[in-house]
């Protein structure tokens, strides 16, 4: 079967490469000729483990091709996926103008029965809007179906998430389009992936409800960590014991400096906005947003308490991306914290295995270091902001020697408080009482 992917960003390219791996004939379209030329020469515009190899394999096997021509992409495919961006607007609602433009383009180009699938995260009602725009743009009536098939990919493990998903959600209006989509995902039957077939509106909402729930879970544990510090409890044990209850589950109970990335902040804001539109108060989602904002400022308070003052201090930061295994710094708590530190007069030096280039463009006043150890050079404190594997097994003696004062602020609870104290660090973490150095 031949399919096309419109929009070769993160979701689009992962989807294209994985479907090509499933053995389908895939055309990946983007309006940006430079992006397409780069991808044709084997370059991937962002860092995602395993993606470059998968794209190369698809291209070499002749199953993955690239184009800037929307009409060509639409005409040769039975299924067309829309994977263009849906950014947030200032009021938290979602800008679906790129989706609308693509829908109109598809309507104009379509010459035979096609299934149009929205994979981008889109507000409830977008599927019907896409249907309307395609119908309006058609020069002569051509039969088509619209389907919602939201993605649940996590940056950093997107390929694994695509190939071994927890579930596939298909929102459709007719059995024919559901059957076609099921056929695309046939390799997943072998691993008995549950397929949830439902209406378009329900599928659209499942995506937002899932992300909002996960964001709320993180905000919940972050708020608990504050209480842990006040009452002398250990958040790791609280989370562990909570997670052993099958109804709660152990995932997404890891406390940190707040959630970030291109999805959670945007999607929680969007569901609040959809709630407003329908006069439905989304109080829990709003509380998750507020707690997340507080968490970042609390991290700066923690650093201030550890150092006495932030002004004129040299602070080393490990990790810039919003989480490990990605170069993405969008809504990264590390970046938000660095900005606050800079505003308070700190001199910040930082290192990240993948996100240095992006950060250099956004924060030119930040000193970027060449490795994990340069970060501690002559610094008054070191802050571990993103839990990259490289930072889990650091040469702590070396870091201690390089620091002016042995202050280690671990915003991801990577290290053991007692061990750090025994090594002579003033160790600060989240939701755990700091032991006194020996
Ligand atoms: C998230 C969802 O997990 C995906 O299922 C979804 O497809 C994706 O959004 C999307 O909507 O496209 P992603 O943004 O890549 O994926 O990142 P996550 O791994 O979910 O992490 C989000 C943030 O939460 C990170 O800042 C991470 O550090 C933080 N987090 C996560 C915690 O602070 N604690 C945890 O226990 C888990």
CSV table of C-alpha atoms and ligand atoms in Angstrom, one decimal:
chain,number,residue,atom,x,y,z
A,1,UNK,CA,0.0,0.0,0.0
A,2,UNK,CA,1.2,3.5,-0.7
A,3,UNK,CA,0.7,6.2,1.9
A,4,UNK,CA,1.8,9.8,2.2
A,5,UNK,CA,2.8,11.9,5.2
A,6,UNK,CA,2.2,15.7,4.9
A,7,UNK,CA,4.6,17.6,7.2
A,8,UNK,CA,8.1,16.1,7.8
A,9,UNK,CA,8.6,17.4,11.3
A,10,UNK,CA,9.2,15.2,14.3
A,11,UNK,CA,5.9,13.2,14.2
A,12,UNK,CA,5.8,13.1,10.4
A,13,UNK,CA,9.3,11.7,9.9
A,14,UNK,CA,9.1,9.1,12.7
A,15,UNK,CA,5.7,8.0,11.3
A,16,UNK,CA,7.1,7.8,7.8
A,17,UNK,CA,10.2,5.9,8.7
A,18,UNK,CA,8.3,3.4,10.9
A,19,UNK,CA,5.6,2.8,8.3
A,20,UNK,CA,8.4,2.2,5.7
A,21,UNK,CA,9.9,-0.2,8.2
A,22,UNK,CA,6.5,-2.0,8.3
A,23,UNK,CA,7.0,-2.5,4.5
A,24,UNK,CA,4.7,0.2,3.2
A,25,UNK,CA,5.5,2.5,0.3
A,26,UNK,CA,5.8,6.0,2.0
A,27,UNK,CA,6.1,9.5,0.5
A,28,UNK,CA,7.1,12.1,2.9
A,29,UNK,CA,6.1,15.6,1.9
A,30,UNK,CA,7.2,19.0,3.3
A,31,UNK,CA,6.8,22.5,1.9
A,32,UNK,CA,10.3,23.4,2.9
A,33,UNK,CA,12.6,22.5,0.0
A,34,UNK,CA,15.8,22.8,2.2
A,35,UNK,CA,14.4,20.4,4.7
A,36,UNK,CA,13.5,17.9,2.0
A,37,UNK,CA,16.9,18.3,0.3
A,38,UNK,CA,18.6,17.7,3.6
A,39,UNK,CA,16.6,14.6,4.3
A,40,UNK,CA,17.2,13.3,0.8
A,41,UNK,CA,20.9,13.5,1.5
A,42,UNK,CA,20.4,11.5,4.8
A,43,UNK,CA,20.4,14.4,7.3
A,44,UNK,CA,17.8,14.4,10.1
A,45,UNK,CA,16.9,17.9,11.3
A,46,UNK,CA,16.7,16.9,15.0
A,47,UNK,CA,18.1,14.2,17.3
A,48,UNK,CA,16.1,11.1,17.8
A,49,UNK,CA,17.8,7.8,18.7
A,50,UNK,CA,17.6,5.3,15.8
A,51,UNK,CA,15.8,7.6,13.4
A,52,UNK,CA,18.6,8.4,11.1
A,53,UNK,CA,19.3,4.7,10.5
A,54,UNK,CA,15.7,3.9,10.0
A,55,UNK,CA,15.3,6.7,7.4
A,56,UNK,CA,18.5,5.5,5.6
A,57,UNK,CA,17.1,2.0,5.6
A,58,UNK,CA,13.8,3.1,4.2
A,59,UNK,CA,15.5,5.2,1.5
A,60,UNK,CA,17.9,2.5,0.5
A,61,UNK,CA,15.1,-0.1,0.3
A,62,UNK,CA,13.2,2.3,-2.0
A,63,UNK,CA,10.2,2.4,0.4
A,64,UNK,CA,10.7,6.0,1.6
A,65,UNK,CA,10.8,8.9,-0.7
A,66,UNK,CA,10.6,12.7,-0.2
A,67,UNK,CA,8.9,15.5,-2.1
A,68,UNK,CA,7.8,19.1,-1.8
A,69,UNK,CA,4.8,18.5,-4.1
A,70,UNK,CA,1.6,18.1,-2.2
A,71,UNK,CA,-0.5,17.1,-5.3
A,72,UNK,CA,2.0,14.3,-6.1
A,73,UNK,CA,2.0,13.1,-2.5
A,74,UNK,CA,-1.8,13.0,-2.4
A,75,UNK,CA,-2.4,11.4,-5.8
A,76,UNK,CA,-0.3,8.4,-5.3
A,77,UNK,CA,-1.5,7.5,-1.8
A,78,UNK,CA,-4.6,5.6,-0.5
A,79,UNK,CA,-3.9,7.1,2.9
A,80,UNK,CA,-2.7,10.6,3.6
A,81,UNK,CA,-1.5,11.5,7.1
A,82,UNK,CA,-1.5,15.1,8.2
A,83,UNK,CA,1.4,15.7,10.6
A,84,UNK,CA,1.9,19.4,10.4
A,85,UNK,CA,2.5,21.6,13.5
A,86,UNK,CA,-0.3,22.8,15.8
A,87,UNK,CA,1.3,25.5,17.9
A,88,UNK,CA,-0.3,27.2,20.9
A,89,UNK,CA,-1.6,30.8,20.6
A,90,UNK,CA,-1.1,33.4,23.4
A,91,UNK,CA,-4.5,32.5,25.0
A,92,UNK,CA,-3.6,28.7,25.1
A,93,UNK,CA,-5.9,27.8,22.2
A,94,UNK,CA,-4.4,25.8,19.3
A,95,UNK,CA,-3.5,27.3,16.0
A,96,UNK,CA,-4.8,24.9,13.4
A,97,UNK,CA,-4.1,27.1,10.4
A,98,UNK,CA,-1.4,24.7,9.0
A,99,UNK,CA,-3.9,21.8,9.2
A,100,UNK,CA,-6.5,23.9,7.5
A,101,UNK,CA,-4.2,24.9,4.7
A,102,UNK,CA,-3.1,21.3,4.1
A,103,UNK,CA,-6.8,20.1,4.1
A,104,UNK,CA,-7.6,22.6,1.4
A,105,UNK,CA,-4.6,21.5,-0.6
A,106,UNK,CA,-5.6,17.9,-0.3
A,107,UNK,CA,-9.1,18.7,-1.4
A,108,UNK,CA,-7.8,20.4,-4.5
A,109,UNK,CA,-5.3,17.6,-5.4
A,110,UNK,CA,-7.5,14.6,-4.7
A,111,UNK,CA,-8.5,12.5,-7.7
A,112,UNK,CA,-9.6,9.2,-6.2
A,113,UNK,CA,-10.9,7.7,-2.9
A,114,UNK,CA,-8.5,8.7,-0.1
A,115,UNK,CA,-8.4,8.3,3.6
A,116,UNK,CA,-7.2,11.5,5.3
A,117,UNK,CA,-5.8,10.9,8.7
A,118,UNK,CA,-5.0,13.6,11.3
A,119,UNK,CA,-2.1,12.5,13.4
A,120,UNK,CA,-1.1,15.9,14.8
A,121,UNK,CA,-2.6,16.7,18.2
A,122,UNK,CA,-5.7,18.7,17.2
A,123,UNK,CA,-8.6,20.1,19.2
A,124,UNK,CA,-11.9,18.3,19.2
A,125,UNK,CA,-13.8,19.3,16.2
A,126,UNK,CA,-10.8,19.6,13.9
A,127,UNK,CA,-11.6,16.3,12.1
A,128,UNK,CA,-15.0,17.7,11.1
A,129,UNK,CA,-13.4,21.0,10.0
A,130,UNK,CA,-10.9,19.0,7.8
A,131,UNK,CA,-13.8,17.2,6.2
A,132,UNK,CA,-15.6,20.4,5.5
A,133,UNK,CA,-12.5,22.1,4.0
A,134,UNK,CA,-11.7,19.1,1.8
A,135,UNK,CA,-15.3,19.0,0.5
A,136,UNK,CA,-15.2,22.8,-0.1
A,137,UNK,CA,-11.9,22.6,-2.0
A,138,UNK,CA,-12.8,19.7,-4.3
A,139,UNK,CA,-13.1,20.7,-8.0
A,140,UNK,CA,-15.4,17.8,-8.5
A,141,UNK,CA,-16.8,15.4,-5.9
A,142,UNK,CA,-14.3,12.6,-5.0
A,143,UNK,CA,-15.2,10.2,-2.2
A,144,UNK,CA,-13.0,10.4,0.9
A,145,UNK,CA,-13.0,9.6,4.6
A,146,UNK,CA,-11.5,11.5,7.5
A,147,UNK,CA,-9.9,9.6,10.4
A,148,UNK,CA,-8.3,10.7,13.7
A,149,UNK,CA,-5.3,8.6,14.6
A,150,UNK,CA,-3.5,10.5,17.4
A,151,UNK,CA,0.2,9.9,18.0
A,152,UNK,CA,1.5,8.9,21.5
A,153,UNK,CA,5.2,9.1,20.7
A,154,UNK,CA,7.6,10.3,23.4
A,155,UNK,CA,10.6,12.2,22.2
A,156,UNK,CA,13.7,10.1,22.8
A,157,UNK,CA,11.9,6.8,22.4
A,158,UNK,CA,9.6,7.6,19.5
A,159,UNK,CA,10.5,4.6,17.4
A,160,UNK,CA,10.0,2.1,20.2
A,161,UNK,CA,6.7,3.8,21.0
A,162,UNK,CA,5.6,3.6,17.3
A,163,UNK,CA,6.7,0.0,16.9
A,164,UNK,CA,5.5,-1.2,20.3
A,165,UNK,CA,2.6,1.1,21.3
A,166,UNK,CA,0.3,0.6,24.3
A,167,UNK,CA,-2.6,1.1,22.0
A,168,UNK,CA,-3.6,2.5,18.6
A,169,UNK,CA,-6.6,4.8,18.6
A,170,UNK,CA,-8.7,5.1,15.4
A,171,UNK,CA,-11.5,7.6,15.3
A,172,UNK,CA,-13.6,7.2,12.1
A,173,UNK,CA,-17.0,7.5,10.7
A,174,UNK,CA,-17.1,4.3,8.6
A,175,UNK,CA,-15.9,0.7,8.8
A,176,UNK,CA,-14.1,0.9,5.5
A,177,UNK,CA,-11.6,3.6,6.7
A,178,UNK,CA,-11.2,1.7,10.0
A,179,UNK,CA,-10.3,-1.5,8.1
A,180,UNK,CA,-7.8,0.4,6.0
A,181,UNK,CA,-6.1,1.9,9.1
A,182,UNK,CA,-6.1,-1.5,10.8
A,183,UNK,CA,-4.3,-2.9,7.7
A,184,UNK,CA,-1.6,-0.3,8.0
A,185,UNK,CA,-1.0,-1.3,11.6
A,186,UNK,CA,-1.1,-5.0,10.8
A,187,UNK,CA,2.4,-5.8,12.0
A,188,UNK,CA,1.2,-4.8,15.5
A,189,UNK,CA,-1.3,-7.6,15.6
A,190,UNK,CA,1.6,-10.0,16.2
A,191,UNK,CA,2.3,-8.3,19.5
A,192,UNK,CA,-1.4,-8.0,20.2
A,193,UNK,CA,-1.5,-4.2,20.4
A,194,UNK,CA,-5.1,-3.1,21.5
A,195,UNK,CA,-6.8,-1.1,18.8
A,196,UNK,CA,-9.4,1.3,20.0
A,197,UNK,CA,-11.9,2.1,17.2
A,198,UNK,CA,-14.2,5.0,18.1
A,199,UNK,CA,-15.6,8.3,16.8
A,200,UNK,CA,-13.4,11.1,15.5
A,201,UNK,CA,-14.3,13.4,18.4
A,202,UNK,CA,-13.5,10.8,21.0
A,203,UNK,CA,-10.2,9.9,19.4
A,204,UNK,CA,-9.3,13.6,19.4
A,205,UNK,CA,-10.1,14.0,23.1
A,206,UNK,CA,-8.3,10.7,24.1
A,207,UNK,CA,-5.0,12.4,23.2
A,208,UNK,CA,-5.6,15.5,25.3
A,209,UNK,CA,-7.1,13.6,28.2
A,210,UNK,CA,-4.0,11.2,28.2
A,211,UNK,CA,-1.4,14.0,28.1
A,212,UNK,CA,-3.3,16.1,30.7
A,213,UNK,CA,-3.6,13.1,33.0
A,214,UNK,CA,0.1,12.4,32.8
A,215,UNK,CA,1.0,16.1,33.3
A,216,UNK,CA,-1.3,16.1,36.4
A,217,UNK,CA,0.3,13.0,37.7
A,218,UNK,CA,3.7,14.7,37.5
A,219,UNK,CA,2.4,17.9,39.1
A,220,UNK,CA,0.8,15.8,41.9
A,221,UNK,CA,4.1,14.1,42.8
A,222,UNK,CA,6.0,17.4,42.5
A,223,UNK,CA,3.6,19.0,45.0
A,224,UNK,CA,4.0,16.0,47.3
A,225,UNK,CA,7.7,16.4,47.1
A,226,UNK,CA,7.4,19.9,48.6
A,227,UNK,CA,5.4,18.5,51.5
A,228,UNK,CA,8.0,15.7,51.9
A,229,UNK,CA,10.7,18.3,52.4
A,230,UNK,CA,8.6,20.1,55.1
A,231,UNK,CA,7.7,17.0,57.1
A,232,UNK,CA,11.0,15.1,56.6
A,233,UNK,CA,9.6,12.3,54.4
A,234,UNK,CA,11.3,10.8,51.3
A,235,UNK,CA,9.5,11.3,48.0
A,236,UNK,CA,11.2,8.4,46.4
A,237,UNK,CA,9.7,6.0,48.9
A,238,UNK,CA,6.3,7.7,48.7
A,239,UNK,CA,6.3,7.4,44.9
A,240,UNK,CA,7.5,3.8,45.0
A,241,UNK,CA,4.9,2.6,47.5
A,242,UNK,CA,2.1,4.6,45.7
A,243,UNK,CA,3.2,3.1,42.4
A,244,UNK,CA,3.0,-0.5,43.7
A,245,UNK,CA,-0.8,0.0,43.9
A,246,UNK,CA,-1.9,-1.3,40.5
A,247,UNK,CA,-4.6,1.4,40.3
A,248,UNK,CA,-2.0,4.1,40.5
A,249,UNK,CA,1.0,2.6,38.6
A,250,UNK,CA,4.6,3.5,39.0
A,251,UNK,CA,5.2,5.5,35.8
A,252,UNK,CA,5.2,9.3,35.7
A,253,UNK,CA,5.7,9.6,39.5
A,254,UNK,CA,9.3,10.8,39.2
A,255,UNK,CA,9.6,14.2,40.8
A,256,UNK,CA,11.7,16.8,39.0
A,257,UNK,CA,11.9,20.5,38.1
A,258,UNK,CA,8.5,20.4,36.4
A,259,UNK,CA,7.3,19.0,33.1
A,260,UNK,CA,8.4,20.6,29.8
A,261,UNK,CA,8.5,19.8,26.1
A,262,UNK,CA,6.4,20.7,23.2
A,263,UNK,CA,3.4,18.6,24.2
A,264,UNK,CA,2.4,18.7,27.9
A,265,UNK,CA,2.4,22.5,28.4
A,266,UNK,CA,0.7,23.0,25.0
A,267,UNK,CA,-1.9,20.3,25.4
A,268,UNK,CA,-2.9,21.1,29.0
A,269,UNK,CA,-3.3,24.8,27.9
A,270,UNK,CA,-5.4,23.6,25.0
A,271,UNK,CA,-7.8,21.4,27.0
A,272,UNK,CA,-8.3,24.3,29.4
A,273,UNK,CA,-9.1,26.5,26.4
A,274,UNK,CA,-11.5,23.9,24.9
A,275,UNK,CA,-13.2,23.7,28.4
A,276,UNK,CA,-13.6,27.5,28.3
A,277,UNK,CA,-15.1,27.4,24.9
A,278,UNK,CA,-17.7,24.9,26.1
A,279,UNK,CA,-18.2,26.5,29.5
A,280,UNK,CA,-16.7,23.5,31.3
A,281,UNK,CA,-14.3,24.3,34.1
A,282,UNK,CA,-11.1,22.3,33.8
A,283,UNK,CA,-10.0,22.9,37.4
A,284,UNK,CA,-7.6,20.0,37.7
A,285,UNK,CA,-5.8,20.8,34.5
A,286,UNK,CA,-5.4,24.4,35.7
A,287,UNK,CA,-4.1,23.2,39.0
A,288,UNK,CA,-1.5,21.1,37.2
A,289,UNK,CA,-0.4,24.1,35.2
A,290,UNK,CA,-0.1,26.3,38.3
A,291,UNK,CA,1.8,23.6,40.2
A,292,UNK,CA,4.2,23.2,37.3
A,293,UNK,CA,5.0,26.9,37.2
A,294,UNK,CA,5.5,27.0,41.0
A,295,UNK,CA,7.9,24.0,40.7
A,296,UNK,CA,10.3,25.9,38.5
A,297,UNK,CA,10.5,28.9,40.8
A,298,UNK,CA,10.9,26.6,43.8
A,299,UNK,CA,14.0,25.1,42.1
A,300,UNK,CA,15.5,28.6,41.9
A,301,UNK,CA,14.6,29.1,45.6
A,302,UNK,CA,16.4,25.9,46.4
A,303,UNK,CA,19.5,27.1,44.6
A,304,UNK,CA,19.3,30.4,46.4
A,305,UNK,CA,19.0,28.7,49.7
A,306,UNK,CA,21.9,26.5,48.9
A,307,UNK,CA,24.1,29.4,47.9
A,308,UNK,CA,22.8,32.1,50.2
A,309,UNK,CA,22.5,34.4,47.1
A,310,UNK,CA,22.4,33.9,43.4
A,311,UNK,CA,23.8,37.3,42.4
A,312,UNK,CA,27.4,37.1,41.2
A,313,UNK,CA,27.6,33.3,41.7
A,314,UNK,CA,29.0,31.0,39.1
A,315,UNK,CA,26.6,28.2,38.6
A,316,UNK,CA,27.3,25.1,36.5
A,317,UNK,CA,24.2,23.4,34.9
A,318,UNK,CA,24.2,19.8,33.6
A,319,UNK,CA,21.5,19.3,31.0
A,320,UNK,CA,19.5,21.8,28.9
A,321,UNK,CA,17.0,19.7,27.0
A,322,UNK,CA,13.5,19.2,28.6
A,323,UNK,CA,14.4,15.5,29.1
A,324,UNK,CA,17.2,13.1,28.1
A,325,UNK,CA,17.7,11.7,24.6
A,326,UNK,CA,16.4,14.7,22.8
A,327,UNK,CA,17.9,18.0,21.5
A,328,UNK,CA,14.5,19.7,22.2
A,329,UNK,CA,14.7,22.6,24.6
A,330,UNK,CA,11.1,23.8,24.1
A,331,UNK,CA,9.5,24.6,27.5
A,332,UNK,CA,12.6,23.0,29.1
A,333,UNK,CA,12.6,23.5,32.9
A,334,UNK,CA,16.4,23.8,32.7
A,335,UNK,CA,16.2,26.7,30.3
A,336,UNK,CA,13.5,28.4,32.4
A,337,UNK,CA,15.6,28.0,35.6
A,338,UNK,CA,18.7,29.3,33.8
A,339,UNK,CA,16.8,32.4,32.6
A,340,UNK,CA,15.8,33.1,36.2
A,341,UNK,CA,19.3,32.6,37.5
A,342,UNK,CA,20.7,35.0,34.8
A,343,UNK,CA,18.1,37.6,35.8
A,344,UNK,CA,19.2,37.3,39.4
A,345,UNK,CA,22.8,38.1,38.3
A,346,UNK,CA,24.3,34.6,38.2
A,347,UNK,CA,27.0,33.6,35.7
A,348,UNK,CA,25.9,30.3,34.2
A,349,UNK,CA,28.0,27.7,32.4
A,350,UNK,CA,26.3,24.6,31.0
A,351,UNK,CA,26.6,21.4,29.1
A,352,UNK,CA,24.2,19.2,27.3
A,353,UNK,CA,25.0,16.2,25.1
A,354,UNK,CA,22.7,17.2,22.3
A,355,UNK,CA,20.9,20.6,22.9
A,356,UNK,CA,23.9,23.0,22.8
A,357,UNK,CA,23.2,24.4,19.3
A,358,UNK,CA,19.5,25.2,20.0
A,359,UNK,CA,20.4,26.8,23.4
A,360,UNK,CA,23.2,28.9,21.9
A,361,UNK,CA,20.7,30.6,19.6
A,362,UNK,CA,18.2,31.3,22.5
A,363,UNK,CA,20.6,32.2,25.3
A,364,UNK,CA,23.7,33.8,23.9
A,365,UNK,CA,24.7,35.0,27.4
A,366,UNK,CA,25.1,31.4,28.6
A,367,UNK,CA,28.6,29.9,28.6
A,368,UNK,CA,28.5,26.5,26.9
A,369,UNK,CA,31.1,24.0,28.1
A,370,UNK,CA,32.7,21.3,26.1
A,371,UNK,CA,31.9,18.5,28.6
A,372,UNK,CA,30.3,17.5,31.9
A,373,UNK,CA,33.4,18.5,33.9
A,374,UNK,CA,34.1,21.9,32.5
A,375,UNK,CA,30.7,22.8,34.0
A,376,UNK,CA,32.0,22.5,37.5
A,377,UNK,CA,35.2,24.4,36.8
A,378,UNK,CA,35.5,27.2,39.4
A,379,UNK,CA,31.7,27.1,40.0
A,380,UNK,CA,30.0,27.9,43.3
A,381,UNK,CA,27.5,25.1,42.7
A,382,UNK,CA,26.5,22.5,40.2
A,383,UNK,CA,22.9,21.9,39.2
A,384,UNK,CA,21.8,18.6,37.6
A,385,UNK,CA,18.8,19.7,35.6
A,386,UNK,CA,18.3,16.9,33.0
A,387,UNK,CA,19.0,13.3,33.8
A,388,UNK,CA,21.0,12.2,30.8
A,389,UNK,CA,22.8,8.9,31.3
A,390,UNK,CA,26.1,10.6,31.0
A,391,UNK,CA,25.3,12.5,34.3
A,392,UNK,CA,24.3,9.4,36.2
A,393,UNK,CA,27.9,8.1,36.8
A,394,UNK,CA,30.0,11.3,37.0
A,395,UNK,CA,33.5,11.3,38.5
A,396,UNK,CA,32.2,13.1,41.7
A,397,UNK,CA,35.7,13.4,43.2
A,398,UNK,CA,36.8,15.3,40.1
A,399,UNK,CA,33.8,17.5,40.3
A,400,UNK,CA,34.3,18.3,44.0
A,401,UNK,CA,37.9,19.3,43.4
A,402,UNK,CA,36.9,21.6,40.6
A,403,UNK,CA,34.1,23.3,42.5
A,404,UNK,CA,34.8,26.4,44.6
A,405,UNK,CA,32.3,25.1,47.2
A,406,UNK,CA,31.1,21.5,47.1
A,407,UNK,CA,27.4,22.3,46.5
A,408,UNK,CA,25.6,19.8,44.3
A,409,UNK,CA,21.9,20.5,43.5
A,410,UNK,CA,20.3,17.5,42.0
A,411,UNK,CA,16.9,18.4,40.4
A,412,UNK,CA,16.3,14.9,39.2
A,413,UNK,CA,17.2,12.9,42.3
A,414,UNK,CA,19.9,10.9,40.4
A,415,UNK,CA,22.3,10.5,43.3
A,416,UNK,CA,22.1,9.0,46.8
A,417,UNK,CA,21.9,11.7,49.6
A,418,UNK,CA,23.9,9.8,52.1
A,419,UNK,CA,26.6,8.8,49.7
A,420,UNK,CA,26.9,12.4,48.5
A,421,UNK,CA,27.1,13.7,52.0
A,422,UNK,CA,29.7,11.1,52.9
A,423,UNK,CA,31.8,12.4,50.0
A,424,UNK,CA,31.7,15.8,51.5
A,425,UNK,CA,29.1,17.4,49.2
A,426,UNK,CA,26.4,19.8,50.4
A,427,UNK,CA,23.8,17.8,48.5
A,428,UNK,CA,20.3,19.2,47.7
A,429,UNK,CA,17.7,17.1,45.9
A,430,UNK,CA,13.9,17.2,45.6
A,431,UNK,CA,11.5,15.9,48.3
A,432,UNK,CA,14.3,14.4,50.4
A,433,UNK,CA,15.9,15.9,53.5
A,434,UNK,CA,19.5,17.0,52.8
A,435,UNK,CA,21.9,15.1,55.1
A,436,UNK,CA,24.7,17.0,56.7
A,437,UNK,CA,28.1,16.4,55.1
A,438,UNK,CA,30.5,14.3,57.1
B,1,LIG,C1,4.5,13.2,25.8
B,1,LIG,C2,3.8,11.9,26.1
B,1,LIG,O1,4.4,11.1,27.0
B,1,LIG,C3,3.6,11.1,24.8
B,1,LIG,O2,2.8,10.0,25.0
B,1,LIG,C4,2.9,12.0,23.7
B,1,LIG,O3,2.8,11.4,22.5
B,1,LIG,C5,3.7,13.3,23.5
B,1,LIG,O4,3.9,14.0,24.8
B,1,LIG,C6,3.0,14.1,22.5
B,1,LIG,O5,1.9,14.6,22.8
B,1,LIG,O6,3.4,14.2,21.4
B,1,LIG,P1,7.1,13.9,25.5
B,1,LIG,O7,6.7,15.3,25.5
B,1,LIG,O8,8.1,13.4,24.5
B,1,LIG,O9,5.8,12.9,25.4
B,1,LIG,O10,7.8,13.6,26.9
B,1,LIG,P2,7.6,12.8,28.2
B,1,LIG,O11,8.5,11.6,28.3
B,1,LIG,O12,6.2,12.4,28.4
B,1,LIG,O13,8.0,13.8,29.3
B,1,LIG,C7,7.4,15.1,29.4
B,1,LIG,C8,8.0,15.9,30.6
B,1,LIG,O14,7.6,15.3,31.8
B,1,LIG,C9,9.5,16.0,30.6
B,1,LIG,O15,9.9,17.3,31.0
B,1,LIG,C10,9.9,15.0,31.7
B,1,LIG,O16,11.1,15.3,32.3
B,1,LIG,C11,8.7,15.2,32.7
B,1,LIG,N1,8.5,14.0,33.6
B,1,LIG,C12,8.1,12.8,33.0
B,1,LIG,C13,8.7,14.1,34.9
B,1,LIG,O17,9.0,15.2,35.4
B,1,LIG,N2,8.4,13.1,35.7
B,1,LIG,C14,8.0,11.9,35.2
B,1,LIG,O18,7.8,10.9,36.0
B,1,LIG,C15,7.9,11.7,33.8
